[in-house]
mmCIF file of C-alpha atoms and ligand atoms in Angstrom:
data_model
loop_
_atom_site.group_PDB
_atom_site.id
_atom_site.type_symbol
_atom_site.label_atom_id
_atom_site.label_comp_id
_atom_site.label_asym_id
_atom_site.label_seq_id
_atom_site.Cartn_x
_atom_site.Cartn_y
_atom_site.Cartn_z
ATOM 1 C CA UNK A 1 -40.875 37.819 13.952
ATOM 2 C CA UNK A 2 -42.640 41.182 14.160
ATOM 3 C CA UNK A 3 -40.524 44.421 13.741
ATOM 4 C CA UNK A 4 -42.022 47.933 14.510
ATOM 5 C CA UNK A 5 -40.418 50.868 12.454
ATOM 6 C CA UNK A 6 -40.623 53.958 15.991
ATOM 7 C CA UNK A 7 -40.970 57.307 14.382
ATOM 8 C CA UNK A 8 -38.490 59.569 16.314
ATOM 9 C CA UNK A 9 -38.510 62.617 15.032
ATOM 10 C CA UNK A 10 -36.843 64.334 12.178
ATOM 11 C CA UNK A 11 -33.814 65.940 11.246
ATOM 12 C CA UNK A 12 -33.123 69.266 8.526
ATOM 13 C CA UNK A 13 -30.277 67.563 6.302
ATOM 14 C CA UNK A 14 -28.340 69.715 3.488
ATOM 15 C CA UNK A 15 -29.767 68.260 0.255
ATOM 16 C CA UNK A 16 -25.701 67.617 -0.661
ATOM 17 C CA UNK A 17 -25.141 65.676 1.861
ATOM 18 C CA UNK A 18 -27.930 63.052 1.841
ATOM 19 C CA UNK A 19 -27.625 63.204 -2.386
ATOM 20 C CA UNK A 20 -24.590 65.290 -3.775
ATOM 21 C CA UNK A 21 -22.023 62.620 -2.859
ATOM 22 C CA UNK A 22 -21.080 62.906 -6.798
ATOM 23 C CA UNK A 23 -21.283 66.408 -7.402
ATOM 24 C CA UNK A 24 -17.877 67.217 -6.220
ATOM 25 C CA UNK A 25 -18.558 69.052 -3.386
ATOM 26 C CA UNK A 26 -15.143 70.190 -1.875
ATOM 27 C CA UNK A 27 -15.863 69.656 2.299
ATOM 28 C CA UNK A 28 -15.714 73.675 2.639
ATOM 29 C CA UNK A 29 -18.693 74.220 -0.107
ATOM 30 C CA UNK A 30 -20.634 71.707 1.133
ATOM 31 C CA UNK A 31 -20.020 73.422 5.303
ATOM 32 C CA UNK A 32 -21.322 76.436 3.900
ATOM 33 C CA UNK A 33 -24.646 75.815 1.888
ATOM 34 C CA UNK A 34 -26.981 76.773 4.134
ATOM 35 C CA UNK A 35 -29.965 76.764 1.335
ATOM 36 C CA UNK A 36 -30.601 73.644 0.337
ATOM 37 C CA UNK A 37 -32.030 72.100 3.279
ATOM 38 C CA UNK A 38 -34.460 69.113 3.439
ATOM 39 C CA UNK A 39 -36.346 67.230 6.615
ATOM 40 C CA UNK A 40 -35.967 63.832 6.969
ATOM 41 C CA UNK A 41 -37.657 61.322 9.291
ATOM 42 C CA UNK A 42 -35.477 59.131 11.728
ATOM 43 C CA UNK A 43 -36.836 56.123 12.531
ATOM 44 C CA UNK A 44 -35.447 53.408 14.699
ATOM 45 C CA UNK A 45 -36.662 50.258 14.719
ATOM 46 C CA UNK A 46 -38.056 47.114 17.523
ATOM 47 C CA UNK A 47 -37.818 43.657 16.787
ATOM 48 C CA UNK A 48 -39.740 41.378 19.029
ATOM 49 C CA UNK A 49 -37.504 37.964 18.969
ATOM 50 C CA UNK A 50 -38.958 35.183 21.154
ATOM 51 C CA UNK A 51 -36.097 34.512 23.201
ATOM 52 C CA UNK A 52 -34.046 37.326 23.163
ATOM 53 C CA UNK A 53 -36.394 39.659 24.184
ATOM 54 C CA UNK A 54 -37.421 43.103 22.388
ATOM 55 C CA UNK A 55 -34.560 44.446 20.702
ATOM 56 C CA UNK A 56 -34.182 48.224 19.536
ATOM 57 C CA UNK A 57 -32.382 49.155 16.482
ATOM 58 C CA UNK A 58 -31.377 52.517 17.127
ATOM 59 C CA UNK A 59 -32.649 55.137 19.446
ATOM 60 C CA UNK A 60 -33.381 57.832 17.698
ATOM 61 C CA UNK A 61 -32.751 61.603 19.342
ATOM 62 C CA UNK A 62 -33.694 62.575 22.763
ATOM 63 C CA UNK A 63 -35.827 65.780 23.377
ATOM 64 C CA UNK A 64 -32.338 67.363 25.544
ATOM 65 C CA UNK A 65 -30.837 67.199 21.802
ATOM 66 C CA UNK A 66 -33.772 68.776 19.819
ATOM 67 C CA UNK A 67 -33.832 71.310 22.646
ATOM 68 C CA UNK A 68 -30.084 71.750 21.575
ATOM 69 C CA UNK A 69 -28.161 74.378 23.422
ATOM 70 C CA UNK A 70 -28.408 73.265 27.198
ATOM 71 C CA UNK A 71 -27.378 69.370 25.995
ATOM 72 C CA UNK A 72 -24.640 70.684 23.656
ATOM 73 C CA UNK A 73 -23.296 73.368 25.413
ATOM 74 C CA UNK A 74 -19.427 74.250 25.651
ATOM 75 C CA UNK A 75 -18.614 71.361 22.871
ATOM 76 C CA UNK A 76 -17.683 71.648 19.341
ATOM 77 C CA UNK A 77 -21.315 70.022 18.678
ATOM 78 C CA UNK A 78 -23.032 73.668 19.531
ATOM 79 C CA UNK A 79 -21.357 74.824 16.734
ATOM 80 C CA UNK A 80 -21.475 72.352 14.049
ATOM 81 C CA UNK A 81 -25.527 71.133 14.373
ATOM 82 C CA UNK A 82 -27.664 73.878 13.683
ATOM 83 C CA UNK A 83 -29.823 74.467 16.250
ATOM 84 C CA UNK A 84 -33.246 73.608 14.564
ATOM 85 C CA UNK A 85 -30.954 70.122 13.520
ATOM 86 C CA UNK A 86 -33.628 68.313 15.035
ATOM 87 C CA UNK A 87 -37.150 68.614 15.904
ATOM 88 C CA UNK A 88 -38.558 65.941 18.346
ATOM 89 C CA UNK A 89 -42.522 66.755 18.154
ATOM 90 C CA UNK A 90 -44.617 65.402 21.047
ATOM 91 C CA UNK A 91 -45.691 61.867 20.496
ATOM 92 C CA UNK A 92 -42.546 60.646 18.940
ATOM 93 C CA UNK A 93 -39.926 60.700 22.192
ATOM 94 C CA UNK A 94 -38.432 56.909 22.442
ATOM 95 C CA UNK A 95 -40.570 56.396 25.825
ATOM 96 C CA UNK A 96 -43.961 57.574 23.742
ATOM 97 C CA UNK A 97 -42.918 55.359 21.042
ATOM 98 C CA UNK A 98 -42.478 52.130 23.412
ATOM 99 C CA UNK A 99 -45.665 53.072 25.454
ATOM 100 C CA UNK A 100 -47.444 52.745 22.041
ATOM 101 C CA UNK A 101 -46.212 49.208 21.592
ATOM 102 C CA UNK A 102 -46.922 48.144 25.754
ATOM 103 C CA UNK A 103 -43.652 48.903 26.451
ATOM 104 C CA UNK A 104 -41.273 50.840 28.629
ATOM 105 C CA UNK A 105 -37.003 51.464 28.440
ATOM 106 C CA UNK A 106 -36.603 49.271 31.363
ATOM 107 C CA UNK A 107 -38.526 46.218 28.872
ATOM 108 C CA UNK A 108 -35.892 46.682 26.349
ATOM 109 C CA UNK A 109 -33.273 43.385 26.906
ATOM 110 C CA UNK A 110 -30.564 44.699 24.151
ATOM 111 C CA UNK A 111 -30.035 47.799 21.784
ATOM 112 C CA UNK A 112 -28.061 47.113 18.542
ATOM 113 C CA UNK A 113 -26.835 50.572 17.290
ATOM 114 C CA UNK A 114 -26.275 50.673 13.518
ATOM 115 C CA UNK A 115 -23.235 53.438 14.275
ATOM 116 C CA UNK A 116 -22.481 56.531 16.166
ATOM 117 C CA UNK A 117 -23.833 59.447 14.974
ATOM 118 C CA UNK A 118 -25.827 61.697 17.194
ATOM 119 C CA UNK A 119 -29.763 61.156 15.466
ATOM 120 C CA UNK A 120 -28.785 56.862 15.954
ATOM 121 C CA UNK A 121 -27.748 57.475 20.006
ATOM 122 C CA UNK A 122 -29.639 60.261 21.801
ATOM 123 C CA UNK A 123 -32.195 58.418 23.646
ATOM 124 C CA UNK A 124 -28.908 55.358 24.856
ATOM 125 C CA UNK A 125 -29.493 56.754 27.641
ATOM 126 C CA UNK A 126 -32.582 55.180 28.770
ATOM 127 C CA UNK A 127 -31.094 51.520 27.720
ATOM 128 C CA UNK A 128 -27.885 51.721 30.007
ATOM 129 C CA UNK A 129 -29.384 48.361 31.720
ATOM 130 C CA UNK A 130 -28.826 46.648 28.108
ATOM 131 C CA UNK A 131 -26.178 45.209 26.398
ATOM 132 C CA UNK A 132 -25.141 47.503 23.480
ATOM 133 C CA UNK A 133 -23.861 45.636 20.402
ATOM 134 C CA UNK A 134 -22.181 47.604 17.871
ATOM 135 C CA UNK A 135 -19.287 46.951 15.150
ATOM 136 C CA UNK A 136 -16.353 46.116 16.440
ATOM 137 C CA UNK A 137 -14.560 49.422 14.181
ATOM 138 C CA UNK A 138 -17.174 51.597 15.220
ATOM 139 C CA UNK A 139 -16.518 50.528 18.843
ATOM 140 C CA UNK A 140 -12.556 51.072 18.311
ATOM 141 C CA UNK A 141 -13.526 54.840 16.717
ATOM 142 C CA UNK A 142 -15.612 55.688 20.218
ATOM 143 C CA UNK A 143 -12.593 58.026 21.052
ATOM 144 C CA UNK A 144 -12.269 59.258 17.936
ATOM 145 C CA UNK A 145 -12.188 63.185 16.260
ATOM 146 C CA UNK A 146 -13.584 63.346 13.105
ATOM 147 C CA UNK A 147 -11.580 65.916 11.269
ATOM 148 C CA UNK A 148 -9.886 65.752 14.377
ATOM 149 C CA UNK A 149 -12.707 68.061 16.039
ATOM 150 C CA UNK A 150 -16.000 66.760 16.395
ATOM 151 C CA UNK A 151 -16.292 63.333 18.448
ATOM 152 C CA UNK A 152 -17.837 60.217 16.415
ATOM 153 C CA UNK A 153 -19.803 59.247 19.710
ATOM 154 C CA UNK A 154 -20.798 62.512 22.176
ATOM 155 C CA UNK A 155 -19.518 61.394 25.721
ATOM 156 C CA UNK A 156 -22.347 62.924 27.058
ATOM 157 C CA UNK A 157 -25.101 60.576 24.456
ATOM 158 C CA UNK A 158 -22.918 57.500 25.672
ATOM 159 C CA UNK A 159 -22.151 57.887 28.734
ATOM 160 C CA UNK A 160 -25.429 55.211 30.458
ATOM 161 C CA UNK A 161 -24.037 52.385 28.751
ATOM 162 C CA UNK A 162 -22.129 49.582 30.676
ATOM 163 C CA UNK A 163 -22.125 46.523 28.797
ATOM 164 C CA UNK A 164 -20.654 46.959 25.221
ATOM 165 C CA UNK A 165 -20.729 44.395 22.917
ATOM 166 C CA UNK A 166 -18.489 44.537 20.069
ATOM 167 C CA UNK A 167 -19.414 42.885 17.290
ATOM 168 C CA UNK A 168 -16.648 40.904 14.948
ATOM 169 C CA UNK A 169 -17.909 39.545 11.858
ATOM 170 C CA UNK A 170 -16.479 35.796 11.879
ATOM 171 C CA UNK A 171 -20.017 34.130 11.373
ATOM 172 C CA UNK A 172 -20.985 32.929 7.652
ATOM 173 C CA UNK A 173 -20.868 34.966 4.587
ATOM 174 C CA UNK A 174 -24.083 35.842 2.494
ATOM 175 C CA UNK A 175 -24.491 37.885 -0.135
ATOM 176 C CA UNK A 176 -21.576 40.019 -1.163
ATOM 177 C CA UNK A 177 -20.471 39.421 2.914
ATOM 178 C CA UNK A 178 -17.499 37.623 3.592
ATOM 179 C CA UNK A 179 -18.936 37.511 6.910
ATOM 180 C CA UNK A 180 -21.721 37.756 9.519
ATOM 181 C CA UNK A 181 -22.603 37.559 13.216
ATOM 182 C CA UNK A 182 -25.468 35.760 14.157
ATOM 183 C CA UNK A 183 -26.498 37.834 17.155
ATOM 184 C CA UNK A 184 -28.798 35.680 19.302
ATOM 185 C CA UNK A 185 -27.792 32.486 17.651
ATOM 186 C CA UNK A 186 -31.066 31.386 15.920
ATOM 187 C CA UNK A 187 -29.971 33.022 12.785
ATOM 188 C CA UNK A 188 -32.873 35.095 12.925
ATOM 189 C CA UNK A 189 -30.684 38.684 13.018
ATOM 190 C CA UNK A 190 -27.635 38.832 11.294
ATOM 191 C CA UNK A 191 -25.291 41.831 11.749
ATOM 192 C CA UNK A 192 -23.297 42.879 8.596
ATOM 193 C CA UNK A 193 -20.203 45.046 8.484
ATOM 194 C CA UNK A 194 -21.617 48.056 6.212
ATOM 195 C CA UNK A 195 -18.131 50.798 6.956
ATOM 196 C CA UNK A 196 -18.116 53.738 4.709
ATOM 197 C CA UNK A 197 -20.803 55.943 6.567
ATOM 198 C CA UNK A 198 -18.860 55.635 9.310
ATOM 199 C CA UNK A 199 -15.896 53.634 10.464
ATOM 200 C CA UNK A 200 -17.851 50.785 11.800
ATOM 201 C CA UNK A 201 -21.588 51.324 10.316
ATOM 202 C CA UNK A 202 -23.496 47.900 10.747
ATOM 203 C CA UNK A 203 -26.795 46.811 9.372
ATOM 204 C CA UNK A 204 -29.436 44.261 10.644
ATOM 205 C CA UNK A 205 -31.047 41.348 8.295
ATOM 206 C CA UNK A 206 -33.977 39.993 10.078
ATOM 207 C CA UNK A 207 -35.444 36.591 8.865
ATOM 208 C CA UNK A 208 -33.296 36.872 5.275
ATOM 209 C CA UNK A 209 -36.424 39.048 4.346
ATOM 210 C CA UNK A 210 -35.818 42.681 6.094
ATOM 211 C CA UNK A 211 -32.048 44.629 6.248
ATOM 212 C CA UNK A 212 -32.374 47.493 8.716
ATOM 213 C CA UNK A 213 -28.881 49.749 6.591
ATOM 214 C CA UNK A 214 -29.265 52.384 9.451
ATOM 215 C CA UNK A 215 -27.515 55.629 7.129
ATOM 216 C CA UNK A 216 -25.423 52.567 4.789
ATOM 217 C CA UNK A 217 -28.044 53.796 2.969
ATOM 218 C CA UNK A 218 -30.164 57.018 3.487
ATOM 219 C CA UNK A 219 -32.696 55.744 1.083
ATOM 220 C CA UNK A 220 -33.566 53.173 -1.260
ATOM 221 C CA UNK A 221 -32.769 55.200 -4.007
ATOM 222 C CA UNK A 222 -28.949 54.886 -2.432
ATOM 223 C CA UNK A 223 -29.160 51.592 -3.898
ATOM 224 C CA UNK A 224 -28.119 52.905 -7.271
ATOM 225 C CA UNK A 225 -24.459 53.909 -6.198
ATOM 226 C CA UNK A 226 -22.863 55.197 -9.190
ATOM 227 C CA UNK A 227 -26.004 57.684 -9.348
ATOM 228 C CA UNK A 228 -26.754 58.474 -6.431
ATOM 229 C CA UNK A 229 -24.677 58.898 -3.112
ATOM 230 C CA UNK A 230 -24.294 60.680 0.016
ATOM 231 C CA UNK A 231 -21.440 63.177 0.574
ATOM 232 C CA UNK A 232 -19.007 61.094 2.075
ATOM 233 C CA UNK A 233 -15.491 62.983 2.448
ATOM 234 C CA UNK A 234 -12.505 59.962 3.351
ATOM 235 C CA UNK A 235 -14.317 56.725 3.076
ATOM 236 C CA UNK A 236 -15.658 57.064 -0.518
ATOM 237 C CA UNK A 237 -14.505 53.510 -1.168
ATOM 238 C CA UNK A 238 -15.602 51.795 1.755
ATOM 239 C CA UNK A 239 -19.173 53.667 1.437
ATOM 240 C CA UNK A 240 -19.170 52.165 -2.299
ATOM 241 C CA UNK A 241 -18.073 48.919 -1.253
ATOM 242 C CA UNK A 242 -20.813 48.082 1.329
ATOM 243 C CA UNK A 243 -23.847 49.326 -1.167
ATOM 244 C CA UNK A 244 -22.092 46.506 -3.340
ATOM 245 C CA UNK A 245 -22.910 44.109 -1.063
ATOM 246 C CA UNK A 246 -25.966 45.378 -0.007
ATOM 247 C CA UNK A 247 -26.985 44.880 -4.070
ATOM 248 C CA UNK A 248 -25.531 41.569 -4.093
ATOM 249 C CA UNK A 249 -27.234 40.382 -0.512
ATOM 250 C CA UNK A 250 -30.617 41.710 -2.758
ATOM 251 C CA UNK A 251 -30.228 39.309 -5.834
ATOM 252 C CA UNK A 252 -29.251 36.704 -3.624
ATOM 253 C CA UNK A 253 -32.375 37.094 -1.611
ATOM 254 C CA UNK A 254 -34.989 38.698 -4.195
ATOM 255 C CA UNK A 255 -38.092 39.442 -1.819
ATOM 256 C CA UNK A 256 -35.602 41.330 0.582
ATOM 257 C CA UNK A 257 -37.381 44.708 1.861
ATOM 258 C CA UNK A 258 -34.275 47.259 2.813
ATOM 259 C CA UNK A 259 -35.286 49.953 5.113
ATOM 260 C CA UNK A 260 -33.042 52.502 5.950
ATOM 261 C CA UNK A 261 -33.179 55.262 8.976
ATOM 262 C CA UNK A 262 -34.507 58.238 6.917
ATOM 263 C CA UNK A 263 -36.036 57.066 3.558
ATOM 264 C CA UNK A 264 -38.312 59.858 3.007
ATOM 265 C CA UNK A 265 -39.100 58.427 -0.223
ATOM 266 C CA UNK A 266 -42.182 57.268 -1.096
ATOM 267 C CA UNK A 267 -40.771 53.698 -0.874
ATOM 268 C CA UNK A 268 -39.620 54.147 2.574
ATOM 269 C CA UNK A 269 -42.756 56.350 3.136
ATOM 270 C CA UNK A 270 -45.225 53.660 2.304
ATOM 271 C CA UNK A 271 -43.011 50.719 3.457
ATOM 272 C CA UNK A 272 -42.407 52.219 6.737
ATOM 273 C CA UNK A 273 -45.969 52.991 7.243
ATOM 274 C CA UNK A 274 -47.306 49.723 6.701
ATOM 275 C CA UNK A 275 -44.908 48.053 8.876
ATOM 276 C CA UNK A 276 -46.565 49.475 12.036
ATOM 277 C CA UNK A 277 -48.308 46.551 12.903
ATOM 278 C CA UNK A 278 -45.461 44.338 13.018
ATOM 279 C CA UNK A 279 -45.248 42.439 9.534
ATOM 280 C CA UNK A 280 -45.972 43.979 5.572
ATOM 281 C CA UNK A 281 -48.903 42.733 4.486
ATOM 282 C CA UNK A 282 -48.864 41.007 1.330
ATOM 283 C CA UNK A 283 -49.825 44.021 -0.411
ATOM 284 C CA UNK A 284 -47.480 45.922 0.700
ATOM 285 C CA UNK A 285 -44.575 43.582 -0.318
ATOM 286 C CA UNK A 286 -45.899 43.444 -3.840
ATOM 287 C CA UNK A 287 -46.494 46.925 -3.710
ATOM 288 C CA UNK A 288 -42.938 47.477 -2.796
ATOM 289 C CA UNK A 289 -41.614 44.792 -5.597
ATOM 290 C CA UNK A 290 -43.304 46.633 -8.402
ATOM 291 C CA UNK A 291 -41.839 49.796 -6.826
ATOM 292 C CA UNK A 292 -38.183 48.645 -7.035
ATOM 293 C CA UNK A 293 -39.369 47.330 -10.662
ATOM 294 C CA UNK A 294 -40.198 50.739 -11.883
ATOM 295 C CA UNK A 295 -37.253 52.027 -9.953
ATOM 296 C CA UNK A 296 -34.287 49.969 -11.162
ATOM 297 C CA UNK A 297 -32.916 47.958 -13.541
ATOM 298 C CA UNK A 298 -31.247 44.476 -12.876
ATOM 299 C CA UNK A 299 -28.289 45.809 -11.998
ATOM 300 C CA UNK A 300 -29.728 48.317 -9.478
ATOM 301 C CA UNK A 301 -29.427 51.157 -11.519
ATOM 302 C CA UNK A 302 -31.806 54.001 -10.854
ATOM 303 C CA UNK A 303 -34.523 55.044 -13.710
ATOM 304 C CA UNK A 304 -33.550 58.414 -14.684
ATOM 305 C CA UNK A 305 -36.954 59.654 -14.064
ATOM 306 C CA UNK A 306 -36.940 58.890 -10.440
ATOM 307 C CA UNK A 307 -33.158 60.843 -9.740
ATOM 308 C CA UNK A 308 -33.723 62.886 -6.915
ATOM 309 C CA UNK A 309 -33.592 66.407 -7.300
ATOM 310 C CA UNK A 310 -33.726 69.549 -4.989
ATOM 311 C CA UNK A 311 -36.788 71.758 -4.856
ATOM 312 C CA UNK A 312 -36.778 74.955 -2.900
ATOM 313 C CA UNK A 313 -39.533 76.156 -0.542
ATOM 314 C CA UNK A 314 -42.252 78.006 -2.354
ATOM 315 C CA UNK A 315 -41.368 81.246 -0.065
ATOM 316 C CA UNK A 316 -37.924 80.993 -0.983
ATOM 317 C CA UNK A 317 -36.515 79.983 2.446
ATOM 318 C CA UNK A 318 -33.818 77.530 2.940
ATOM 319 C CA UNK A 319 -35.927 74.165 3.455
ATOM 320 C CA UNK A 320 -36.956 72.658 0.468
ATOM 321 C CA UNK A 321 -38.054 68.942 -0.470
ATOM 322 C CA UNK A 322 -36.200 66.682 -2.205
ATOM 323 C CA UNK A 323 -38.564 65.291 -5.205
HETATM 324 ZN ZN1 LIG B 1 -28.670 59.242 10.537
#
């Protein structure tokens, strides 16, 4: 089954956030550092199953959210994104992305959202014809404030869909899962329960050889847990938990290829890249083995040589690169 990473985009991420989840960043510190920023791609993803039809992972942003103020106006969200959060160059909308593959929105028979946050749902809007299938939690949380402010799904970014599907996971258990939900019943794309990120974060294993995390993981490097982890104020435990599985799922299944949302590594980088006709060649795959070789050790902990680390611009402005 062919899957086609879509390039949407890219979003300016505080380096703490995406890496700093064990530098014991109190929530105000981490609010106000404004200087350690770093762009990241976002990249949803289109799975072309036989009999279910093409399938979106994701959406990506629209270009009313890189735009910003107009789309976010008058809501808490004008004043907690930045408003360079986003940048949507021309090329990369969802439509532009489809086009490229012979498609259009109205093609798309179901959209499978990996969780709520605003760079996963900006361009639902296009898809309200589909069936939207989602984790059950995460579809309980629609309503909800996080820190009792800022809404875990935007009305405004939901607001086209009609047909939810919640997803309960009462199909088989693999890996560290105790269980799964075989989506379009061939077996061919599993949905597992990956909470932590957010209340009902799912990810998407297609053919037992690809898992789509969505932000389970930012990166591969995420892999190595008790090194590296995202900023993740409230559901430390459950965010821990799922990577768990995520490293069991990989010894269980050794030739698994995780790809995440925004891997700006050079992993996800070359992965990602090579994907764009539909399958990793050979090459690729092996390139990608010896990678993960190099990169961890059995247990999935990180080489100290390849911890990230934060370098600033060479002008001294905010943006950096993480290296
Ligand atoms: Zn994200």
């Amino acid at each position: 089954m062919k899957i086609h990473p879509l390039r949407i985009g890219r979003t300016k991420v505080p380096f703490g956030q995406f890496y700093g989840g064990l530098q014991g960043f109190s929530l105000g510190e981490f609010a106000a550092d404004k200087d350690h920023f770093i762009w990241v791609p976002i990249h949803a993803y289109l799975i072309e199953h036989p009999t279910a039809g093409p399938v979106l992972v994701d959406t990506g942003i629209s270009p009313d959210q890189a735009a910003h103020v107009d789309y976010y106006r008058g809501s808490i969200m004008e004043h907690v994104m930045d408003v360079d959060e986003y940048d949507l160059p021309s090329g990369q909308t969802m439509p532009e992305q489809l086009a490229r593959l012979g498609y259009r929105p109205q093609d798309i028979r179901a959209v499978i959202v990996t969780h709520f946050h605003e760079d996963h749902i900006g361009a639902l809007n296009l898809f309200g014809h589909a069936p939207v299938y989602l984790g059950a939690a995460e579809y309980a949380a629609r309503d909800a404030k996080v820190l009792g402010l800022i809404p875990l799904a935007y009305p405004p970014s939901v607001a086209a869909v009609t047909d939810w599907r919640p997803i309960e996971f009462s199909g088989a258990a693999i890996g560290g899962f105790t269980g799964s939900a075989d989506l379009f019943g061939d077996g061919s794309v599993l949905a597992l329960p990956t909470p932590g990120h957010s209340p009902g974060s799912t990810s998407v294993l297609v053919d037992h050889r690809l898992l789509l995390t969505g932000d389970a993981m930012y990166t591969i490097h995420h892999l190595a847990v008790d090194q590296v982890r995202a900023f993740q104020p409230g559901e430390q435990a459950r965010y821990v938990d799922s990577i768990r599985r995520i490293q069991w799922l990989r010894r269980e299944f050794p030739e698994l290829v995780i790809l995440t949302a925004h891997d700006h590594t050079e992993y996800g980088a070359r992965l990602i890249a090579g994907l764009a006709g539909g399958e990793l060649s050979d090459a690729d795959l092996a390139w990608g083995k010896s990678y993960e070789r190099a990169t961890f050790d059995e247990l999935a902990n990180l080489n100290p040589a390849r911890l990230p680390r934060f370098v600033p611009a060479a002008d001294g402005g905010p943006v950096g690169h993480a290296a």
